[in-house]
Amino acid sequence: GSRSAVTGGGAISRASGKLRGKLLRIAARLSEVPDEDLELAEGLIRRKTDGTRLMPIKDLAQRILMRPGGLPPDEEPGLDMTAHYEPPPSTHANASHVATVEVDIETGQITLLRYIVVEDCGTIINPMVVDGQIQGGVAQGIGTAMYEHAIYDENGQFLTGTLMDYLIPTAVDVPQVEIGHIESPSPHTPHGIKGVGEGGAIAPPAAIANAVADALSSFGVRVNEIPLTPERVLTMLDRAKSG
């Protein structure tokens, strides 16, 4: 989301760091190796200097949980850690969008021919999730640009209160988004994570509206409002024809 990986990931990272420190301290006591010379890697506790394997992490965890009486006196039993993290402002992604559209001047219908996004959400944790969120965010933005419209009558009565009247894009209306990634880690968050959500959802209205404006530029149409419904596109064309 826009803040989920940053906020939740930051708290998880801090809690994990605390737990890592506890495991290394106890392992150091048991192995009589300084904890600064130990590391957790590949499911093992091993020496940094020569890679000597000391014990599996699962065996140490079992000992901490099942035999807490054998722990050093200054270590509490259990493997639970709590941490809090408050992210700085503006930890969202950056992205550039390009839309190619076709406009039917007889019906006002807009067809999306191609859609490209290049985004930067910092360190990518799960590429599949990132791509899925960009695709879903673009779908949301297409709805904003072309379909979703809250309409009221002159008495303030809401006229688009159901999905029969308030249109949203369907699978046939949303193209497969072509996605590229730039990975520049944030210097302000743990692991350089940025929230990916804004990278997909914010830009489609501007990209699509500009593409429509370019398509209709020879008619002198000025595109300055959304959603670009067929009725609104035809009204823009009529307005341009009448001067």
PDB file of C-alpha atoms in Angstrom:
ATOM      1  CA  GLY A   1       0.000   0.000   0.000  1.00  0.00           C
ATOM      2  CA  SER A   2       0.978   3.615   0.248  1.00  0.00           C
ATOM      3  CA  ARG A   3       2.308   3.113   3.790  1.00  0.00           C
ATOM      4  CA  SER A   4       1.798  -0.563   4.685  1.00  0.00           C
ATOM      5  CA  ALA A   5       5.249  -1.853   3.757  1.00  0.00           C
ATOM      6  CA  VAL A   6       6.928   1.274   5.123  1.00  0.00           C
ATOM      7  CA  THR A   7       5.087   1.341   8.455  1.00  0.00           C
ATOM      8  CA  GLY A   8       4.569  -2.371   9.046  1.00  0.00           C
ATOM      9  CA  GLY A   9       7.907  -3.255   7.519  1.00  0.00           C
ATOM     10  CA  GLY A  10       9.678  -0.716   9.704  1.00  0.00           C
ATOM     11  CA  ALA A  11       8.136  -2.134  12.874  1.00  0.00           C
ATOM     12  CA  ILE A  12       8.851  -5.722  11.784  1.00  0.00           C
ATOM     13  CA  SER A  13      12.446  -4.813  10.978  1.00  0.00           C
ATOM     14  CA  ARG A  14      12.989  -3.253  14.403  1.00  0.00           C
ATOM     15  CA  ALA A  15      11.379  -6.184  16.229  1.00  0.00           C
ATOM     16  CA  SER A  16      13.407  -8.636  14.152  1.00  0.00           C
ATOM     17  CA  GLY A  17      16.573  -6.742  14.992  1.00  0.00           C
ATOM     18  CA  LYS A  18      15.802  -7.077  18.702  1.00  0.00           C
ATOM     19  CA  LEU A  19      15.172 -10.810  18.331  1.00  0.00           C
ATOM     20  CA  ARG A  20      18.336 -11.262  16.288  1.00  0.00           C
ATOM     21  CA  GLY A  21      20.347  -9.564  19.015  1.00  0.00           C
ATOM     22  CA  LYS A  22      18.850 -11.851  21.669  1.00  0.00           C
ATOM     23  CA  LEU A  23      19.620 -14.990  19.665  1.00  0.00           C
ATOM     24  CA  LEU A  24      23.210 -13.897  19.115  1.00  0.00           C
ATOM     25  CA  ARG A  25      23.739 -12.990  22.776  1.00  0.00           C
ATOM     26  CA  ILE A  26      22.494 -16.374  23.981  1.00  0.00           C
ATOM     27  CA  ALA A  27      24.403 -18.229  21.264  1.00  0.00           C
ATOM     28  CA  ALA A  28      27.540 -16.353  22.313  1.00  0.00           C
ATOM     29  CA  ARG A  29      27.098 -17.472  25.925  1.00  0.00           C
ATOM     30  CA  LEU A  30      26.531 -21.099  24.917  1.00  0.00           C
ATOM     31  CA  SER A  31      29.386 -21.268  22.402  1.00  0.00           C
ATOM     32  CA  GLU A  32      31.795 -18.961  24.227  1.00  0.00           C
ATOM     33  CA  VAL A  33      32.263 -17.007  21.006  1.00  0.00           C
ATOM     34  CA  PRO A  34      31.821 -13.197  21.149  1.00  0.00           C
ATOM     35  CA  ASP A  35      28.451 -12.216  19.709  1.00  0.00           C
ATOM     36  CA  GLU A  36      30.126  -9.663  17.407  1.00  0.00           C
ATOM     37  CA  ASP A  37      31.800 -12.633  15.688  1.00  0.00           C
ATOM     38  CA  LEU A  38      28.485 -14.452  15.128  1.00  0.00           C
ATOM     39  CA  GLU A  39      25.886 -14.171  12.374  1.00  0.00           C
ATOM     40  CA  LEU A  40      22.557 -15.705  11.402  1.00  0.00           C
ATOM     41  CA  ALA A  41      22.670 -17.095   7.870  1.00  0.00           C
ATOM     42  CA  GLU A  42      21.051 -19.972   5.972  1.00  0.00           C
ATOM     43  CA  GLY A  43      19.186 -21.151   9.063  1.00  0.00           C
ATOM     44  CA  LEU A  44      22.389 -21.377  11.067  1.00  0.00           C
ATOM     45  CA  ILE A  45      24.361 -19.542  13.700  1.00  0.00           C
ATOM     46  CA  ARG A  46      27.936 -19.415  12.473  1.00  0.00           C
ATOM     47  CA  ARG A  47      31.192 -17.524  12.924  1.00  0.00           C
ATOM     48  CA  LYS A  48      31.707 -14.554  10.638  1.00  0.00           C
ATOM     49  CA  THR A  49      35.455 -14.980  10.413  1.00  0.00           C
ATOM     50  CA  ASP A  50      35.654 -18.515   9.048  1.00  0.00           C
ATOM     51  CA  GLY A  51      32.030 -19.625   8.509  1.00  0.00           C
ATOM     52  CA  THR A  52      32.204 -22.328  11.188  1.00  0.00           C
ATOM     53  CA  ARG A  53      28.724 -23.687  11.863  1.00  0.00           C
ATOM     54  CA  LEU A  54      27.859 -23.604  15.564  1.00  0.00           C
ATOM     55  CA  MET A  55      24.192 -24.637  15.682  1.00  0.00           C
ATOM     56  CA  PRO A  56      20.925 -24.434  13.721  1.00  0.00           C
ATOM     57  CA  ILE A  57      18.759 -21.461  14.656  1.00  0.00           C
ATOM     58  CA  LYS A  58      15.801 -23.828  15.239  1.00  0.00           C
ATOM     59  CA  ASP A  59      17.775 -25.738  17.892  1.00  0.00           C
ATOM     60  CA  LEU A  60      18.612 -22.552  19.747  1.00  0.00           C
ATOM     61  CA  ALA A  61      15.009 -21.358  19.488  1.00  0.00           C
ATOM     62  CA  GLN A  62      13.771 -24.688  20.867  1.00  0.00           C
ATOM     63  CA  ARG A  63      16.190 -24.434  23.769  1.00  0.00           C
ATOM     64  CA  ILE A  64      15.032 -20.896  24.593  1.00  0.00           C
ATOM     65  CA  LEU A  65      11.367 -21.925  24.503  1.00  0.00           C
ATOM     66  CA  MET A  66      11.528 -25.392  26.060  1.00  0.00           C
ATOM     67  CA  ARG A  67      14.379 -25.026  28.557  1.00  0.00           C
ATOM     68  CA  PRO A  68      14.263 -21.409  29.733  1.00  0.00           C
ATOM     69  CA  GLY A  69      15.855 -22.419  33.034  1.00  0.00           C
ATOM     70  CA  GLY A  70      19.155 -22.851  31.227  1.00  0.00           C
ATOM     71  CA  LEU A  71      19.224 -19.303  29.889  1.00  0.00           C
ATOM     72  CA  PRO A  72      21.686 -16.705  31.137  1.00  0.00           C
ATOM     73  CA  PRO A  73      20.210 -14.943  34.206  1.00  0.00           C
ATOM     74  CA  ASP A  74      19.878 -11.605  32.426  1.00  0.00           C
ATOM     75  CA  GLU A  75      17.858 -13.025  29.502  1.00  0.00           C
ATOM     76  CA  GLU A  76      14.077 -13.407  29.652  1.00  0.00           C
ATOM     77  CA  PRO A  77      12.483 -16.579  28.267  1.00  0.00           C
ATOM     78  CA  GLY A  78      10.497 -16.520  25.049  1.00  0.00           C
ATOM     79  CA  LEU A  79      11.017 -15.267  21.513  1.00  0.00           C
ATOM     80  CA  ASP A  80       8.493 -12.436  21.471  1.00  0.00           C
ATOM     81  CA  MET A  81       9.539  -8.896  20.615  1.00  0.00           C
ATOM     82  CA  THR A  82       7.592  -5.657  20.315  1.00  0.00           C
ATOM     83  CA  ALA A  83       8.716  -2.618  18.354  1.00  0.00           C
ATOM     84  CA  HIS A  84       7.135   0.608  17.167  1.00  0.00           C
ATOM     85  CA  TYR A  85       7.941   2.608  14.066  1.00  0.00           C
ATOM     86  CA  GLU A  86       6.632   5.993  12.935  1.00  0.00           C
ATOM     87  CA  PRO A  87       7.631   6.707   9.327  1.00  0.00           C
ATOM     88  CA  PRO A  88       8.607  10.151   8.065  1.00  0.00           C
ATOM     89  CA  PRO A  89       6.239  11.970   5.686  1.00  0.00           C
ATOM     90  CA  SER A  90       6.341  11.443   1.934  1.00  0.00           C
ATOM     91  CA  THR A  91       7.530   7.864   1.719  1.00  0.00           C
ATOM     92  CA  HIS A  92       5.443   7.042  -1.363  1.00  0.00           C
ATOM     93  CA  ALA A  93       6.664   5.856  -4.740  1.00  0.00           C
ATOM     94  CA  ASN A  94       7.480   7.861  -7.846  1.00  0.00           C
ATOM     95  CA  ALA A  95       6.159   6.829 -11.246  1.00  0.00           C
ATOM     96  CA  SER A  96       5.742   7.968 -14.836  1.00  0.00           C
ATOM     97  CA  HIS A  97       2.775   6.883 -16.966  1.00  0.00           C
ATOM     98  CA  VAL A  98       2.245   6.848 -20.722  1.00  0.00           C
ATOM     99  CA  ALA A  99      -1.176   6.170 -22.249  1.00  0.00           C
ATOM    100  CA  THR A 100      -2.047   5.605 -25.908  1.00  0.00           C
ATOM    101  CA  VAL A 101      -5.742   6.053 -26.694  1.00  0.00           C
ATOM    102  CA  GLU A 102      -8.124   6.010 -29.612  1.00  0.00           C
ATOM    103  CA  VAL A 103     -11.163   8.315 -29.608  1.00  0.00           C
ATOM    104  CA  ASP A 104     -14.255   7.694 -31.715  1.00  0.00           C
ATOM    105  CA  ILE A 105     -15.483  11.191 -32.583  1.00  0.00           C
ATOM    106  CA  GLU A 106     -18.900   9.847 -33.588  1.00  0.00           C
ATOM    107  CA  THR A 107     -19.672   8.161 -30.257  1.00  0.00           C
ATOM    108  CA  GLY A 108     -17.212   9.797 -27.854  1.00  0.00           C
ATOM    109  CA  GLN A 109     -15.932   6.365 -26.860  1.00  0.00           C
ATOM    110  CA  ILE A 110     -12.309   6.156 -25.661  1.00  0.00           C
ATOM    111  CA  THR A 111     -10.305   2.971 -26.156  1.00  0.00           C
ATOM    112  CA  LEU A 112      -7.063   2.386 -24.293  1.00  0.00           C
ATOM    113  CA  LEU A 113      -4.599   0.877 -26.759  1.00  0.00           C
ATOM    114  CA  ARG A 114      -1.492   0.756 -24.601  1.00  0.00           C
ATOM    115  CA  TYR A 115      -0.498   1.715 -21.076  1.00  0.00           C
ATOM    116  CA  ILE A 116       3.050   1.898 -19.695  1.00  0.00           C
ATOM    117  CA  VAL A 117       4.234   2.574 -16.155  1.00  0.00           C
ATOM    118  CA  VAL A 118       7.789   2.999 -14.918  1.00  0.00           C
ATOM    119  CA  GLU A 119       7.830   3.197 -11.133  1.00  0.00           C
ATOM    120  CA  ASP A 120      10.275   3.479  -8.267  1.00  0.00           C
ATOM    121  CA  CYS A 121       9.109   2.094  -4.923  1.00  0.00           C
ATOM    122  CA  GLY A 122      12.608   1.909  -3.514  1.00  0.00           C
ATOM    123  CA  THR A 123      13.703  -1.545  -2.428  1.00  0.00           C
ATOM    124  CA  ILE A 124      11.344  -4.095  -3.981  1.00  0.00           C
ATOM    125  CA  ILE A 125      10.305  -6.685  -1.406  1.00  0.00           C
ATOM    126  CA  ASN A 126       8.044  -8.879  -3.532  1.00  0.00           C
ATOM    127  CA  PRO A 127       8.064  -8.187  -7.303  1.00  0.00           C
ATOM    128  CA  MET A 128       4.756  -9.990  -7.879  1.00  0.00           C
ATOM    129  CA  VAL A 129       2.982  -7.873  -5.274  1.00  0.00           C
ATOM    130  CA  VAL A 130       4.478  -4.690  -6.711  1.00  0.00           C
ATOM    131  CA  ASP A 131       3.375  -5.531 -10.254  1.00  0.00           C
ATOM    132  CA  GLY A 132      -0.080  -6.512  -9.030  1.00  0.00           C
ATOM    133  CA  GLN A 133      -0.476  -3.287  -7.123  1.00  0.00           C
ATOM    134  CA  ILE A 134       0.587  -1.203 -10.120  1.00  0.00           C
ATOM    135  CA  GLN A 135      -1.910  -3.058 -12.333  1.00  0.00           C
ATOM    136  CA  GLY A 136      -4.660  -2.584  -9.750  1.00  0.00           C
ATOM    137  CA  GLY A 137      -3.756   1.048  -9.151  1.00  0.00           C
ATOM    138  CA  VAL A 138      -3.947   1.790 -12.863  1.00  0.00           C
ATOM    139  CA  ALA A 139      -7.374   0.108 -12.962  1.00  0.00           C
ATOM    140  CA  GLN A 140      -8.488   2.436 -10.167  1.00  0.00           C
ATOM    141  CA  GLY A 141      -7.065   5.434 -12.016  1.00  0.00           C
ATOM    142  CA  ILE A 142      -8.838   4.415 -15.233  1.00  0.00           C
ATOM    143  CA  GLY A 143     -12.079   4.436 -13.274  1.00  0.00           C
ATOM    144  CA  THR A 144     -11.343   7.966 -12.102  1.00  0.00           C
ATOM    145  CA  ALA A 145     -10.426   9.105 -15.603  1.00  0.00           C
ATOM    146  CA  MET A 146     -13.214   7.543 -17.634  1.00  0.00           C
ATOM    147  CA  TYR A 147     -16.069   6.063 -15.598  1.00  0.00           C
ATOM    148  CA  GLU A 148     -16.674   6.944 -11.970  1.00  0.00           C
ATOM    149  CA  HIS A 149     -18.883   9.986 -11.522  1.00  0.00           C
ATOM    150  CA  ALA A 150     -20.945  11.059  -8.506  1.00  0.00           C
ATOM    151  CA  ILE A 151     -23.973  12.892  -9.936  1.00  0.00           C
ATOM    152  CA  TYR A 152     -26.596  14.899  -8.017  1.00  0.00           C
ATOM    153  CA  ASP A 153     -29.765  16.548  -9.324  1.00  0.00           C
ATOM    154  CA  GLU A 154     -30.745  20.173  -8.734  1.00  0.00           C
ATOM    155  CA  ASN A 155     -32.294  19.208  -5.381  1.00  0.00           C
ATOM    156  CA  GLY A 156     -29.156  17.511  -4.118  1.00  0.00           C
ATOM    157  CA  GLN A 157     -30.514  14.011  -4.688  1.00  0.00           C
ATOM    158  CA  PHE A 158     -27.723  11.502  -5.308  1.00  0.00           C
ATOM    159  CA  LEU A 159     -28.397   9.824  -8.650  1.00  0.00           C
ATOM    160  CA  THR A 160     -25.542   7.334  -8.928  1.00  0.00           C
ATOM    161  CA  GLY A 161     -25.978   5.327  -5.752  1.00  0.00           C
ATOM    162  CA  THR A 162     -25.717   1.848  -7.267  1.00  0.00           C
ATOM    163  CA  LEU A 163     -23.291   0.090  -9.587  1.00  0.00           C
ATOM    164  CA  MET A 164     -26.010   0.215 -12.264  1.00  0.00           C
ATOM    165  CA  ASP A 165     -25.467   3.967 -12.425  1.00  0.00           C
ATOM    166  CA  TYR A 166     -21.993   4.505 -10.974  1.00  0.00           C
ATOM    167  CA  LEU A 167     -19.738   2.834 -13.514  1.00  0.00           C
ATOM    168  CA  ILE A 168     -16.421   1.207 -12.690  1.00  0.00           C
ATOM    169  CA  PRO A 169     -13.965  -0.345 -15.154  1.00  0.00           C
ATOM    170  CA  THR A 170     -14.289  -4.069 -15.783  1.00  0.00           C
ATOM    171  CA  ALA A 171     -11.705  -6.583 -16.964  1.00  0.00           C
ATOM    172  CA  VAL A 172     -12.427  -5.761 -20.604  1.00  0.00           C
ATOM    173  CA  ASP A 173     -11.812  -2.053 -19.999  1.00  0.00           C
ATOM    174  CA  VAL A 174      -8.388  -2.373 -18.338  1.00  0.00           C
ATOM    175  CA  PRO A 175      -5.391  -3.208 -20.544  1.00  0.00           C
ATOM    176  CA  GLN A 176      -2.458  -5.283 -19.401  1.00  0.00           C
ATOM    177  CA  VAL A 177      -0.100  -2.654 -18.054  1.00  0.00           C
ATOM    178  CA  GLU A 178       3.500  -2.726 -19.252  1.00  0.00           C
ATOM    179  CA  ILE A 179       5.607  -2.156 -16.142  1.00  0.00           C
ATOM    180  CA  GLY A 180       9.221  -1.121 -15.701  1.00  0.00           C
ATOM    181  CA  HIS A 181      11.054  -0.662 -12.399  1.00  0.00           C
ATOM    182  CA  ILE A 182      13.684   1.723 -11.125  1.00  0.00           C
ATOM    183  CA  GLU A 183      14.983   0.727  -7.706  1.00  0.00           C
ATOM    184  CA  SER A 184      16.433   3.654  -5.760  1.00  0.00           C
ATOM    185  CA  PRO A 185      16.196   2.895  -2.019  1.00  0.00           C
ATOM    186  CA  SER A 186      14.876   5.644   0.221  1.00  0.00           C
ATOM    187  CA  PRO A 187      17.498   7.030   2.625  1.00  0.00           C
ATOM    188  CA  HIS A 188      14.764   7.760   5.176  1.00  0.00           C
ATOM    189  CA  THR A 189      13.200   4.325   5.808  1.00  0.00           C
ATOM    190  CA  PRO A 190      14.419   0.895   6.972  1.00  0.00           C
ATOM    191  CA  HIS A 191      15.744  -1.096   4.020  1.00  0.00           C
ATOM    192  CA  GLY A 192      14.949   1.781   1.640  1.00  0.00           C
ATOM    193  CA  ILE A 193      11.280   0.823   1.275  1.00  0.00           C
ATOM    194  CA  LYS A 194       8.739   3.206  -0.299  1.00  0.00           C
ATOM    195  CA  GLY A 195       4.980   2.656  -0.407  1.00  0.00           C
ATOM    196  CA  VAL A 196       4.114   1.488  -3.920  1.00  0.00           C
ATOM    197  CA  GLY A 197       0.387   2.346  -3.935  1.00  0.00           C
ATOM    198  CA  GLU A 198       0.609   5.901  -5.211  1.00  0.00           C
ATOM    199  CA  GLY A 199       2.766   4.802  -8.138  1.00  0.00           C
ATOM    200  CA  GLY A 200      -0.178   3.177  -9.900  1.00  0.00           C
ATOM    201  CA  ALA A 201      -3.309   5.057  -8.875  1.00  0.00           C
ATOM    202  CA  ILE A 202      -2.454   8.763  -9.047  1.00  0.00           C
ATOM    203  CA  ALA A 203      -1.250   9.383 -12.606  1.00  0.00           C
ATOM    204  CA  PRO A 204      -3.826   7.657 -14.898  1.00  0.00           C
ATOM    205  CA  PRO A 205      -6.352  10.545 -14.970  1.00  0.00           C
ATOM    206  CA  ALA A 206      -3.685  13.003 -16.134  1.00  0.00           C
ATOM    207  CA  ALA A 207      -2.059  10.562 -18.563  1.00  0.00           C
ATOM    208  CA  ILE A 208      -5.371   9.561 -20.142  1.00  0.00           C
ATOM    209  CA  ALA A 209      -6.755  13.111 -20.258  1.00  0.00           C
ATOM    210  CA  ASN A 210      -3.574  14.350 -21.931  1.00  0.00           C
ATOM    211  CA  ALA A 211      -3.704  11.489 -24.440  1.00  0.00           C
ATOM    212  CA  VAL A 212      -7.319  12.383 -25.284  1.00  0.00           C
ATOM    213  CA  ALA A 213      -6.353  16.050 -25.580  1.00  0.00           C
ATOM    214  CA  ASP A 214      -3.605  15.091 -28.017  1.00  0.00           C
ATOM    215  CA  ALA A 215      -5.971  12.867 -30.017  1.00  0.00           C
ATOM    216  CA  LEU A 216      -8.501  15.695 -30.335  1.00  0.00           C
ATOM    217  CA  SER A 217      -6.047  18.578 -30.703  1.00  0.00           C
ATOM    218  CA  SER A 218      -6.855  19.062 -34.392  1.00  0.00           C
ATOM    219  CA  PHE A 219     -10.446  19.842 -33.397  1.00  0.00           C
ATOM    220  CA  GLY A 220      -9.390  22.499 -30.908  1.00  0.00           C
ATOM    221  CA  VAL A 221     -10.794  20.527 -27.982  1.00  0.00           C
ATOM    222  CA  ARG A 222      -9.675  21.567 -24.524  1.00  0.00           C
ATOM    223  CA  VAL A 223      -9.801  18.670 -22.066  1.00  0.00           C
ATOM    224  CA  ASN A 224     -10.106  20.101 -18.571  1.00  0.00           C
ATOM    225  CA  GLU A 225     -12.482  17.826 -16.660  1.00  0.00           C
ATOM    226  CA  ILE A 226     -12.980  14.163 -15.848  1.00  0.00           C
ATOM    227  CA  PRO A 227     -14.405  11.558 -16.023  1.00  0.00           C
ATOM    228  CA  LEU A 228     -14.141  11.473 -19.793  1.00  0.00           C
ATOM    229  CA  THR A 229     -17.438   9.753 -20.468  1.00  0.00           C
ATOM    230  CA  PRO A 230     -18.617   9.467 -24.086  1.00  0.00           C
ATOM    231  CA  GLU A 231     -21.242  12.154 -23.427  1.00  0.00           C
ATOM    232  CA  ARG A 232     -18.636  14.531 -22.048  1.00  0.00           C
ATOM    233  CA  VAL A 233     -16.246  13.899 -24.951  1.00  0.00           C
ATOM    234  CA  LEU A 234     -19.031  14.664 -27.444  1.00  0.00           C
ATOM    235  CA  THR A 235     -19.896  17.833 -25.518  1.00  0.00           C
ATOM    236  CA  MET A 236     -16.255  18.931 -25.714  1.00  0.00           C
ATOM    237  CA  LEU A 237     -16.267  18.333 -29.464  1.00  0.00           C
ATOM    238  CA  ASP A 238     -19.509  20.274 -29.930  1.00  0.00           C
ATOM    239  CA  ARG A 239     -18.154  23.108 -27.799  1.00  0.00           C
ATOM    240  CA  ALA A 240     -14.988  23.290 -29.926  1.00  0.00           C
ATOM    241  CA  LYS A 241     -17.014  23.294 -33.167  1.00  0.00           C
ATOM    242  CA  SER A 242     -19.186  26.163 -31.947  1.00  0.00           C
ATOM    243  CA  GLY A 243     -16.117  28.188 -31.026  1.00  0.00           C
TER     244      GLY A 243
END
